[in-house]
Amino acid sequence: MRLSEATFRFFVTIVMSLVASTAPAVAQTGSSVPASAMVPARFEDVTTAAGVHFLNRASHTEKKYLIETMGSGVALFDYNNDGRLDIFAVNGAPIVAPMAKGSVPQKTGPEYWNRLYRNNGDGTFTDVTAQAGLAGVGYGMGVAAADYDNDGNEDLYVTAYGGNRLYHNNGDGTFTDVTRKAGVGGAGWSTSAAWVDLDNDGYLDLVVLRYVQWDWNDVWCGERRPGYRAYCHPDLFRPLSMLVYHNNGNGTFTEEAHQLGLDKPGKGLGIAIADYDRDGHIDLFVANDSMEEFLYHNKGNGTFEEVGLQTEVAVDNDGSTYAGMGVDFADYNNDGWPDLIDTDLANQKYALYRNNRDGTFSYASYPTGVAAMTFFDSGWGVRFADYDNDGWKDILAAQGHDLDNVSLTSAQVHYREPFMTARNLGGKSFINVGSVSGPLYQQRWVGRGLATGDINNDGRIDAVLSENDGPLHILINRTATGNHWLGVRLIGHRSNRDGIGAVIKVTTSSGSQWQTVTTASSYLSSSDPRAHFGLGKDPSVNTLQIRWPSGTVQVLHNVAGDHYVTIDEPVTGKKLW
């Protein structure tokens, strides 16, 4: 039975009233918000001026194949070691309906290439895809960047429908496809991936999410009248277990998901890493679409156990599953314990989980105001990032529904949505500052992938956002602020060279902040591995502590702010690399 529009609006009003009643007044829009809370987020779309003309080719068809809704990811990484972040964008491939079972779309020309853009350091980028050898094959999905062989050059792993690719960075501006030699091609429909040293042997392992068992299923979903055919719900398809490749240290990998206890079937879209219980071992969170979310606890003996239900992050506050898509795993309230955010579709509310510091989490979407501000939103890529450098991690999200005709059946929900920026109010609540943040927030996109990092090295976090069947957006942070900042780049010597999995703690006169070094999180995307800290009015850091994956704890004192510092892992005796 379909509700009338009037009835639907009535129920929405009741729900939103209940949501508002459980959230603090300061987190709601309107006159109750103090002016000091609404700090405008001035992001400028410089894509055209930067010389970047990328268009994602989702290849929408009348068949409404599920893969057409997914979009693709983006990476911010420094491929040529010049100290500047470059951009890698993943692209699709042509779909010619009807597609035969077992077929894999292939790129047929430059318009479908994946693209690598070199940062020229003057606000512009140069397309170096051809000379780098990164045009790619197949219908691309996600990307993960890291130095898997500890040679000092950042490599790329690109996921796709029907087979993935590992590109080794040769250090001369070119990449070599080493997929076959490495043994990481995979099978099925892969989505997000994460580089992480699961056993602390100094080499990055590779965790690859897979979505559903799907093979060009020509199923009619939605109403049988013109314009109303819809993309099918993932409930119609069976889940897949993820792939976990152990790095053998010699350029090859061994798939060990079952041996490690990481083979529970899921519908994985987003992955993030952190040591949620502070036992010294990195854990994994997986955002699943329309089924329980997974939290894999690292038992410290080489195996993992899935504890989503026990830790209360598997479902929402009502015990319901939701369309988990993008995720980040970071400490938003500065208490030293990593929290979680998980985006989903409209009418579900983004899930924010506060770490209780006892091995469990509390669903914090209502009391922080996140539920009220995201009730009608559909989120994909998401990151905790301090856009105004006040010392509190804010929320950035790429938004857009998966159904291109959703407004026909849900007038309050839109296919295209604005970029979301929610300011963190002292770790207690969040406020959407889009209404005061300029014309960019009036634009509507079909947002999907989101990577963050300081593109112009000015100390303010920037973002790159991809659209489904649309252009790439380079968003440079121009937020006016007198706050200070510190950027930290790690070089491991007994730990993996990127320092992925290290936990950095900085302490100023205003308090302490923690951050886990990672390139993973968000949706299908890979972000700047440098840790960024807003310092507020403090011009320097009193102490900077690093807990390396190797177990080494390093402490620096009186570190000046407003610059990037590179820190090498201390070792006794011979360095491993």
Coordinates of C-alpha atoms in Angstrom, one line a residue:
M1 CA 0.0 0.0 0.0
R2 CA 1.4 3.4 -1.0
L3 CA 0.8 6.4 1.4
S4 CA -0.7 9.6 0.0
E5 CA 1.6 12.6 -0.2
A6 CA -0.3 14.3 2.7
T7 CA -0.1 11.2 4.9
F8 CA 3.6 10.8 4.1
R9 CA 4.3 14.4 5.1
F10 CA 2.4 13.9 8.3
F11 CA 4.4 10.9 9.3
V12 CA 7.7 12.7 8.4
T13 CA 6.7 15.6 10.6
I14 CA 6.1 13.3 13.6
V15 CA 9.4 11.5 13.1
M16 CA 11.4 14.7 12.7
S17 CA 9.7 16.1 15.8
L18 CA 10.8 13.0 17.8
V19 CA 14.3 13.3 16.4
A20 CA 14.5 17.0 17.3
S21 CA 13.3 16.4 20.8
T22 CA 16.2 14.0 21.6
A23 CA 18.9 16.3 20.2
P24 CA 20.5 19.3 22.0
A25 CA 19.1 22.6 21.0
V26 CA 22.4 23.9 19.8
A27 CA 22.6 21.2 17.1
Q28 CA 19.4 22.3 15.4
T29 CA 19.2 24.9 12.7
G30 CA 17.4 28.1 13.5
S31 CA 17.5 30.9 16.1
S32 CA 18.6 28.7 18.9
V33 CA 22.0 28.3 17.3
P34 CA 24.6 30.8 18.6
A35 CA 26.2 32.8 15.8
S36 CA 29.7 31.6 17.0
A37 CA 28.7 28.1 16.1
M38 CA 28.0 28.8 12.5
V39 CA 31.6 29.2 11.2
P40 CA 31.3 29.2 7.4
A41 CA 33.1 26.5 5.5
R42 CA 34.5 28.2 2.5
F43 CA 35.3 25.5 -0.1
E44 CA 35.9 26.6 -3.6
D45 CA 35.4 24.3 -6.6
V46 CA 38.6 25.0 -8.7
T47 CA 38.3 22.0 -11.0
T48 CA 38.0 23.9 -14.2
A49 CA 40.7 26.4 -13.3
A50 CA 43.0 23.5 -12.3
G51 CA 42.8 22.1 -15.8
V52 CA 41.0 18.9 -14.7
H53 CA 38.2 17.6 -17.0
F54 CA 37.3 14.2 -15.7
L55 CA 33.8 12.7 -16.3
N56 CA 32.7 9.5 -14.6
R57 CA 31.1 7.1 -17.1
A58 CA 28.6 5.0 -15.3
S59 CA 26.9 4.0 -18.5
H60 CA 23.3 4.2 -17.4
T61 CA 21.0 1.9 -19.4
E62 CA 17.2 1.2 -19.6
K63 CA 17.8 -2.1 -17.8
K64 CA 18.7 -0.3 -14.6
Y65 CA 21.6 -2.6 -13.8
L66 CA 22.6 -2.2 -10.1
I67 CA 26.2 -1.4 -10.9
E68 CA 25.2 1.8 -12.6
T69 CA 24.3 3.4 -9.2
M70 CA 27.7 2.9 -7.5
G71 CA 29.9 5.6 -9.0
S72 CA 33.7 5.4 -8.4
G73 CA 36.4 6.5 -6.0
V74 CA 39.3 8.9 -6.0
A75 CA 42.7 9.0 -4.4
L76 CA 44.9 11.8 -3.0
F77 CA 48.5 10.6 -2.9
D78 CA 52.0 11.8 -3.8
Y79 CA 53.1 9.5 -6.6
N80 CA 56.3 11.4 -7.5
N81 CA 57.5 12.3 -4.0
D82 CA 57.6 16.1 -4.7
G83 CA 55.6 16.9 -1.5
R84 CA 52.4 17.6 -3.3
L85 CA 49.2 15.6 -3.5
D86 CA 48.3 14.2 -6.9
I87 CA 44.8 13.0 -7.9
F88 CA 43.8 9.5 -9.3
A89 CA 40.3 9.1 -10.4
V90 CA 38.6 5.7 -11.2
N91 CA 36.3 5.4 -14.2
G92 CA 33.7 3.0 -15.5
A93 CA 33.3 1.3 -18.9
P94 CA 30.6 1.0 -21.5
I95 CA 27.6 -1.1 -20.8
V96 CA 25.7 -2.3 -23.9
A97 CA 22.3 -3.7 -22.7
P98 CA 21.4 -6.4 -22.6
M99 CA 24.6 -7.8 -21.1
A100 CA 25.3 -11.5 -21.3
K101 CA 25.9 -13.5 -18.1
G102 CA 29.6 -13.7 -17.2
S103 CA 30.6 -10.7 -19.3
V104 CA 32.8 -7.9 -18.0
P105 CA 32.6 -4.4 -19.5
Q106 CA 36.0 -3.2 -20.9
K107 CA 37.2 0.3 -21.6
T108 CA 36.9 1.1 -25.3
G109 CA 38.6 4.5 -25.4
P110 CA 40.2 7.4 -23.6
E111 CA 36.8 8.7 -22.3
Y112 CA 36.6 5.6 -20.1
W113 CA 40.2 5.7 -18.8
N114 CA 41.1 6.0 -15.2
R115 CA 43.1 9.3 -14.8
L116 CA 46.2 10.4 -13.0
Y117 CA 46.6 14.2 -12.5
R118 CA 50.0 15.5 -11.4
N119 CA 49.9 18.5 -9.0
N120 CA 52.0 21.3 -10.6
G121 CA 52.2 23.3 -7.4
D122 CA 50.7 26.4 -8.9
G123 CA 47.0 25.5 -8.6
T124 CA 46.9 23.5 -11.8
F125 CA 47.2 19.8 -12.6
T126 CA 48.6 17.9 -15.7
D127 CA 47.0 14.7 -17.0
V128 CA 49.9 12.1 -17.0
T129 CA 47.8 9.0 -17.3
A130 CA 49.3 7.8 -20.6
Q131 CA 52.9 8.1 -19.6
A132 CA 52.2 6.7 -16.2
G133 CA 50.5 3.6 -17.6
L134 CA 47.4 3.9 -15.6
A135 CA 44.5 4.0 -18.1
G136 CA 43.2 0.8 -16.6
V137 CA 40.8 -1.9 -17.7
G138 CA 37.3 -3.0 -16.8
Y139 CA 34.5 -1.3 -15.0
G140 CA 36.4 0.5 -12.1
M141 CA 35.1 1.0 -8.6
G142 CA 37.6 1.9 -5.9
V143 CA 41.3 2.7 -5.2
A144 CA 43.7 2.3 -2.3
A145 CA 47.1 3.9 -2.2
A146 CA 50.1 3.0 -0.1
D147 CA 53.7 1.8 -0.3
Y148 CA 53.2 -2.0 -0.1
D149 CA 56.9 -2.9 -0.8
N150 CA 58.5 -0.2 1.4
D151 CA 60.6 1.2 -1.5
G152 CA 59.6 4.8 -0.8
N153 CA 57.0 5.1 -3.6
E154 CA 53.3 5.0 -3.3
D155 CA 51.6 2.2 -5.2
L156 CA 47.9 1.8 -6.3
Y157 CA 45.4 -0.9 -6.0
V158 CA 42.3 -0.4 -8.2
T159 CA 39.1 -2.5 -7.6
A160 CA 36.5 -3.3 -10.3
Y161 CA 33.7 -5.5 -11.3
G162 CA 35.3 -8.7 -12.7
G163 CA 38.9 -8.3 -11.5
N164 CA 41.2 -5.9 -9.7
R165 CA 44.7 -4.4 -10.6
L166 CA 47.8 -3.7 -8.5
Y167 CA 50.1 -1.1 -10.0
H168 CA 53.6 -0.9 -8.7
N169 CA 55.2 2.6 -8.7
N170 CA 58.5 2.4 -10.4
G171 CA 59.7 5.7 -9.0
D172 CA 60.3 7.3 -12.4
G173 CA 56.7 8.5 -13.0
T174 CA 55.5 5.2 -14.4
F175 CA 53.6 2.3 -13.0
T176 CA 53.7 -1.5 -13.8
D177 CA 50.7 -3.8 -13.6
V178 CA 52.0 -6.6 -11.3
T179 CA 48.6 -8.1 -10.5
R180 CA 49.4 -11.6 -11.9
K181 CA 52.8 -11.8 -10.2
A182 CA 51.4 -10.5 -6.9
G183 CA 48.3 -12.8 -7.0
V184 CA 45.8 -10.1 -6.0
G185 CA 43.4 -10.1 -9.0
G186 CA 40.5 -11.4 -7.1
A187 CA 37.1 -12.2 -8.5
G188 CA 33.5 -11.0 -8.3
W189 CA 32.4 -7.5 -7.6
S190 CA 35.1 -5.6 -5.5
T191 CA 34.5 -2.2 -3.9
S192 CA 36.6 -0.5 -1.2
A193 CA 40.1 -1.7 -0.2
A194 CA 42.4 -0.9 2.6
W195 CA 46.2 -1.3 3.1
V196 CA 47.0 -2.3 6.7
D197 CA 49.6 -4.3 8.4
L198 CA 47.4 -7.0 10.1
D199 CA 50.2 -8.9 11.8
N200 CA 52.7 -6.1 12.4
D201 CA 55.5 -7.7 10.4
G202 CA 56.4 -4.4 8.7
Y203 CA 54.6 -5.2 5.4
L204 CA 51.2 -3.8 4.4
D205 CA 48.5 -6.4 3.8
L206 CA 45.5 -5.8 1.6
V207 CA 41.9 -6.1 2.6
V208 CA 39.4 -6.0 -0.3
L209 CA 35.7 -5.7 0.2
R210 CA 33.2 -7.4 -2.2
Y211 CA 29.6 -6.4 -2.6
V212 CA 27.0 -9.0 -3.9
Q213 CA 26.7 -12.1 -6.1
W214 CA 25.4 -10.4 -9.2
D215 CA 25.7 -11.1 -12.9
W216 CA 23.7 -8.7 -15.1
N217 CA 20.5 -9.8 -13.5
D218 CA 17.7 -8.4 -15.7
V219 CA 15.1 -8.1 -12.9
W220 CA 12.3 -5.5 -13.1
C221 CA 12.1 -3.5 -9.8
G222 CA 9.7 -0.7 -9.1
E223 CA 6.4 0.1 -10.7
R224 CA 5.6 -1.2 -14.2
R225 CA 4.8 2.2 -15.8
P226 CA 7.0 4.5 -17.9
G227 CA 9.7 6.3 -15.8
Y228 CA 9.1 4.3 -12.6
R229 CA 11.4 1.3 -13.2
A230 CA 13.9 1.4 -10.3
Y231 CA 17.3 -0.1 -9.4
C232 CA 16.8 -3.3 -7.4
H233 CA 17.4 -3.5 -3.7
P234 CA 20.5 -5.4 -2.6
D235 CA 18.3 -7.7 -0.5
L236 CA 17.7 -9.6 -3.8
F237 CA 21.3 -10.7 -4.0
R238 CA 23.5 -12.8 -1.8
P239 CA 26.5 -11.4 0.1
L240 CA 30.1 -12.1 -0.6
S241 CA 33.0 -12.5 1.8
M242 CA 35.9 -10.1 1.5
L243 CA 39.4 -11.0 0.2
V244 CA 42.4 -10.6 2.6
Y245 CA 45.9 -10.8 1.0
H246 CA 48.9 -11.4 3.3
N247 CA 52.0 -9.6 2.1
N248 CA 54.8 -12.1 1.8
G249 CA 57.4 -9.4 1.7
N250 CA 58.7 -10.5 -1.8
G251 CA 56.2 -8.8 -4.1
T252 CA 53.6 -11.6 -3.7
F253 CA 50.6 -12.1 -1.6
T254 CA 48.6 -15.0 -0.2
E255 CA 44.8 -14.9 0.3
E256 CA 44.1 -15.8 3.9
A257 CA 40.6 -14.5 4.8
H258 CA 39.4 -17.8 6.1
Q259 CA 42.5 -18.5 8.2
L260 CA 42.3 -15.0 9.8
G261 CA 38.6 -15.2 10.6
L262 CA 37.7 -12.4 8.1
D263 CA 35.5 -14.4 5.8
K264 CA 32.0 -13.6 7.1
P265 CA 29.8 -13.0 4.0
G266 CA 28.8 -9.3 3.7
K267 CA 27.7 -6.6 1.3
G268 CA 30.8 -4.4 1.9
L269 CA 31.0 -0.9 0.6
G270 CA 33.2 1.0 3.0
I271 CA 36.1 0.1 5.2
A272 CA 38.1 1.9 7.9
I273 CA 40.8 0.9 10.5
A274 CA 41.5 1.9 14.1
D275 CA 42.4 0.3 17.4
Y276 CA 39.0 0.8 19.0
D277 CA 39.8 -0.9 22.3
R278 CA 43.4 0.4 22.6
D279 CA 44.9 -3.0 23.0
G280 CA 47.7 -2.3 20.5
H281 CA 46.2 -4.1 17.6
I282 CA 44.4 -2.6 14.6
D283 CA 40.8 -3.5 14.1
L284 CA 38.6 -3.2 11.0
F285 CA 35.1 -1.8 10.5
V286 CA 33.1 -2.7 7.4
A287 CA 30.0 -0.8 6.2
N288 CA 27.6 -3.3 4.8
D289 CA 24.6 -2.4 2.6
S290 CA 21.2 -3.3 4.2
M291 CA 22.5 -5.9 6.6
E292 CA 24.4 -5.9 9.9
E293 CA 27.6 -3.8 9.9
F294 CA 30.8 -5.7 10.8
L295 CA 33.4 -4.8 13.4
Y296 CA 36.4 -7.2 13.3
H297 CA 38.3 -7.3 16.6
N298 CA 42.0 -8.1 16.3
K299 CA 42.6 -10.8 18.9
G300 CA 46.4 -10.3 18.8
N301 CA 47.2 -13.9 17.9
G302 CA 46.9 -13.5 14.1
T303 CA 43.1 -14.0 14.0
F304 CA 40.0 -11.8 14.1
E305 CA 36.5 -12.1 15.5
E306 CA 33.4 -10.3 14.2
V307 CA 31.9 -8.4 17.2
G308 CA 29.5 -5.9 15.6
L309 CA 26.4 -7.0 17.7
Q310 CA 28.3 -7.3 20.9
T311 CA 29.8 -3.9 20.6
E312 CA 26.5 -2.4 19.4
V313 CA 27.6 -1.1 16.0
A314 CA 25.8 -3.7 13.9
V315 CA 22.5 -1.8 13.7
D316 CA 21.0 1.5 14.6
N317 CA 19.3 2.7 17.8
D318 CA 16.1 0.9 16.8
G319 CA 17.8 -2.4 16.1
S320 CA 17.3 -1.9 12.4
T321 CA 19.8 -2.5 9.6
Y322 CA 20.5 0.3 7.1
A323 CA 22.3 0.9 3.8
G324 CA 25.8 1.3 5.2
M325 CA 28.0 2.9 2.5
G326 CA 30.8 5.3 3.6
V327 CA 32.6 5.1 6.9
D328 CA 35.3 6.8 9.0
F329 CA 36.9 5.6 12.2
A330 CA 38.3 8.5 14.3
D331 CA 38.1 10.2 17.6
Y332 CA 35.5 13.1 17.2
N333 CA 35.3 14.0 20.9
N334 CA 39.0 14.0 21.8
D335 CA 38.8 11.5 24.5
G336 CA 41.4 9.2 23.0
W337 CA 39.1 6.5 21.8
P338 CA 38.1 6.1 18.1
D339 CA 34.5 6.7 17.2
L340 CA 32.6 5.7 14.0
I341 CA 30.4 7.3 11.4
D342 CA 28.5 5.3 8.8
T343 CA 26.5 7.0 6.0
D344 CA 23.3 5.5 4.5
L345 CA 20.2 6.4 2.5
A346 CA 17.5 8.9 3.1
N347 CA 15.0 8.1 5.9
Q348 CA 17.7 6.1 7.7
K349 CA 19.8 8.8 9.4
Y350 CA 23.6 8.6 9.3
A351 CA 24.9 6.4 12.1
L352 CA 27.3 8.0 14.6
Y353 CA 28.7 5.7 17.2
R354 CA 30.5 7.1 20.3
N355 CA 33.1 4.8 21.8
N356 CA 32.2 4.0 25.4
R357 CA 35.8 3.1 26.3
D358 CA 34.8 -0.3 27.6
G359 CA 34.7 -2.2 24.3
T360 CA 31.2 -1.0 23.3
F361 CA 29.7 1.9 21.5
S362 CA 26.6 4.1 21.9
Y363 CA 24.4 5.2 19.0
A364 CA 25.0 9.0 19.1
S365 CA 23.1 10.2 16.0
Y366 CA 20.2 11.6 18.1
P367 CA 22.0 13.5 20.9
T368 CA 24.6 15.0 18.6
G369 CA 22.1 16.3 16.0
V370 CA 23.4 14.1 13.2
A371 CA 20.0 12.2 12.9
A372 CA 18.0 15.4 12.5
M373 CA 20.4 17.0 9.9
T374 CA 20.7 13.8 7.8
F375 CA 17.1 12.3 7.9
F376 CA 16.4 13.2 4.2
D377 CA 20.1 12.8 3.0
S378 CA 21.8 10.0 1.3
G379 CA 25.6 9.8 2.1
W380 CA 28.5 8.0 0.5
G381 CA 32.0 9.1 1.0
V382 CA 32.6 10.6 4.5
R383 CA 35.5 11.9 6.5
F384 CA 36.1 13.4 9.9
A385 CA 38.2 16.4 9.1
D386 CA 38.9 19.7 11.0
Y387 CA 38.0 22.2 8.3
D388 CA 38.5 25.3 10.5
N389 CA 41.5 24.1 12.5
D390 CA 39.8 24.7 15.8
G391 CA 40.9 21.3 17.2
W392 CA 37.7 19.4 16.7
K393 CA 37.1 17.0 13.8
D394 CA 34.1 18.0 11.7
I395 CA 32.1 15.9 9.2
L396 CA 32.4 16.1 5.4
A397 CA 30.2 14.0 3.2
A398 CA 29.5 13.4 -0.5
Q399 CA 25.7 13.0 -0.9
G400 CA 23.2 11.9 -3.6
H401 CA 20.6 9.2 -3.7
D402 CA 21.1 5.9 -5.7
L403 CA 17.7 6.1 -7.4
D404 CA 17.6 8.6 -10.3
N405 CA 13.8 8.8 -10.1
V406 CA 13.4 8.7 -6.4
S407 CA 11.5 12.0 -6.3
L408 CA 8.6 10.4 -8.2
T409 CA 7.8 8.3 -5.1
S410 CA 9.3 10.4 -2.3
A411 CA 8.9 14.1 -2.8
Q412 CA 11.1 15.0 0.1
V413 CA 14.1 13.0 -1.2
H414 CA 16.3 14.1 -4.0
Y415 CA 18.7 12.4 -6.4
R416 CA 21.2 15.3 -6.4
E417 CA 22.2 16.7 -3.0
P418 CA 24.7 19.3 -1.8
F419 CA 28.1 18.6 -0.3
M420 CA 27.6 18.3 3.5
T421 CA 29.8 20.0 6.1
A422 CA 28.8 19.6 9.7
R423 CA 30.8 21.6 12.3
N424 CA 31.9 19.8 15.5
L425 CA 30.7 21.8 18.6
G426 CA 33.2 20.7 21.2
G427 CA 32.7 17.0 20.8
K428 CA 29.1 17.2 22.0
S429 CA 27.1 17.9 18.8
F430 CA 27.3 18.9 15.2
I431 CA 25.7 21.7 13.1
N432 CA 25.3 21.7 9.4
V433 CA 26.9 25.0 8.2
G434 CA 25.9 24.7 4.6
S435 CA 23.3 27.5 4.9
V436 CA 26.0 30.0 5.7
S437 CA 28.9 28.6 3.6
G438 CA 28.4 30.2 0.3
P439 CA 27.2 29.3 -3.2
L440 CA 29.0 26.0 -3.5
Y441 CA 26.6 24.6 -1.0
Q442 CA 23.7 25.5 -3.2
Q443 CA 24.9 23.2 -5.9
R444 CA 23.6 19.6 -6.1
W445 CA 25.6 16.6 -7.1
V446 CA 25.3 12.9 -7.3
G447 CA 28.1 12.5 -4.9
R448 CA 29.9 9.2 -4.4
G449 CA 33.7 9.0 -3.6
L450 CA 35.4 11.5 -1.3
A451 CA 39.1 11.9 -0.5
T452 CA 40.5 14.5 1.8
G453 CA 44.0 16.1 2.2
D454 CA 45.9 19.3 2.0
I455 CA 46.2 19.8 -1.8
N456 CA 48.0 23.1 -1.7
N457 CA 49.9 22.6 1.6
D458 CA 48.4 25.7 3.3
G459 CA 47.4 23.8 6.4
R460 CA 43.7 23.6 5.6
I461 CA 42.0 20.3 4.6
D462 CA 40.8 20.1 1.1
A463 CA 38.6 17.5 -0.6
V464 CA 38.1 15.8 -4.0
L465 CA 34.6 14.5 -4.7
S466 CA 33.5 12.2 -7.5
E467 CA 30.0 12.1 -9.0
N468 CA 28.1 9.1 -10.5
D469 CA 28.0 9.8 -14.2
G470 CA 29.3 13.3 -13.6
P471 CA 32.4 15.4 -13.2
L472 CA 35.1 15.4 -10.5
H473 CA 35.2 18.3 -8.1
I474 CA 38.4 19.7 -6.5
L475 CA 37.3 21.6 -3.4
I476 CA 40.0 23.9 -2.0
N477 CA 39.4 25.0 1.6
R478 CA 39.5 28.8 1.8
T479 CA 37.9 29.0 5.3
A480 CA 39.0 32.2 7.0
T481 CA 40.6 31.3 10.3
G482 CA 43.3 32.5 12.6
N483 CA 43.8 29.0 14.0
H484 CA 47.1 27.1 13.9
W485 CA 47.7 23.6 12.6
L486 CA 50.3 20.8 12.4
G487 CA 50.8 18.2 9.7
V488 CA 52.7 15.0 10.4
R489 CA 54.2 12.6 7.9
L490 CA 55.6 9.3 9.2
I491 CA 58.4 7.2 7.8
G492 CA 58.5 3.7 9.3
H493 CA 61.7 1.6 9.5
R494 CA 60.6 -1.4 11.5
S495 CA 56.9 -0.6 10.9
N496 CA 55.6 -0.3 7.4
R497 CA 57.2 2.7 5.6
D498 CA 53.9 4.7 5.5
G499 CA 53.4 4.3 9.2
I500 CA 49.8 3.1 8.5
G501 CA 48.2 2.0 11.8
A502 CA 50.3 4.3 14.0
V503 CA 48.4 6.4 16.5
I504 CA 49.5 10.0 16.9
K505 CA 48.6 12.0 20.0
V506 CA 49.3 15.8 20.2
T507 CA 48.8 17.8 23.3
T508 CA 48.5 21.6 23.5
S509 CA 47.4 23.9 26.3
S510 CA 43.8 23.3 25.0
G511 CA 44.0 19.5 25.5
S512 CA 44.9 16.4 23.5
Q513 CA 43.9 14.9 20.1
W514 CA 44.5 11.5 18.6
Q515 CA 44.6 10.3 15.0
T516 CA 45.2 6.9 13.4
V517 CA 47.5 7.1 10.3
T518 CA 45.6 5.6 7.4
T519 CA 44.7 6.1 3.7
A520 CA 41.5 4.0 4.0
S521 CA 37.9 5.1 5.0
S522 CA 35.2 7.0 3.1
Y523 CA 33.7 5.2 0.1
L524 CA 35.9 3.6 -2.7
S525 CA 38.5 6.3 -1.9
S526 CA 42.0 6.8 -0.5
S527 CA 43.1 10.0 1.4
D528 CA 46.3 11.8 2.3
P529 CA 48.3 9.6 4.7
R530 CA 49.6 12.7 6.5
A531 CA 47.9 13.3 9.8
H532 CA 46.4 16.7 10.2
F533 CA 45.7 18.5 13.5
G534 CA 44.0 21.8 14.0
L535 CA 45.6 23.5 17.0
G536 CA 43.1 26.4 17.6
K537 CA 44.9 29.4 19.1
D538 CA 48.0 27.3 20.2
P539 CA 51.0 28.1 17.9
S540 CA 52.8 24.9 18.9
V541 CA 52.4 21.4 20.3
N542 CA 53.7 20.7 23.8
T543 CA 54.1 17.0 23.2
L544 CA 53.7 14.8 20.1
Q545 CA 53.5 11.1 20.9
I546 CA 53.6 8.3 18.3
R547 CA 52.7 4.7 19.0
W548 CA 54.2 2.9 16.0
P549 CA 52.8 -0.4 14.7
S550 CA 56.0 -2.1 15.8
G551 CA 55.2 -1.2 19.4
T552 CA 57.8 1.6 19.6
V553 CA 56.6 4.7 21.4
Q554 CA 58.2 8.0 20.4
V555 CA 57.8 11.4 22.1
L556 CA 58.7 14.8 20.8
H557 CA 58.5 18.0 22.7
N558 CA 57.7 21.6 21.8
V559 CA 56.9 21.1 18.1
A560 CA 56.2 24.3 16.2
G561 CA 52.9 24.5 14.4
D562 CA 51.9 25.8 10.9
H563 CA 54.0 23.4 8.9
Y564 CA 54.5 19.8 8.0
V565 CA 56.9 17.7 10.0
T566 CA 58.4 14.4 8.8
I567 CA 59.2 12.0 11.6
D568 CA 61.3 8.8 11.2
E569 CA 60.7 5.8 13.4
P570 CA 63.6 5.4 15.8
V571 CA 65.4 2.0 15.7
T572 CA 68.2 0.4 17.4
G573 CA 70.6 -1.5 15.2
K574 CA 70.0 -2.0 11.5
K575 CA 66.9 -0.5 9.9
L576 CA 64.7 -2.9 8.0
W577 CA 64.2 -0.4 5.1

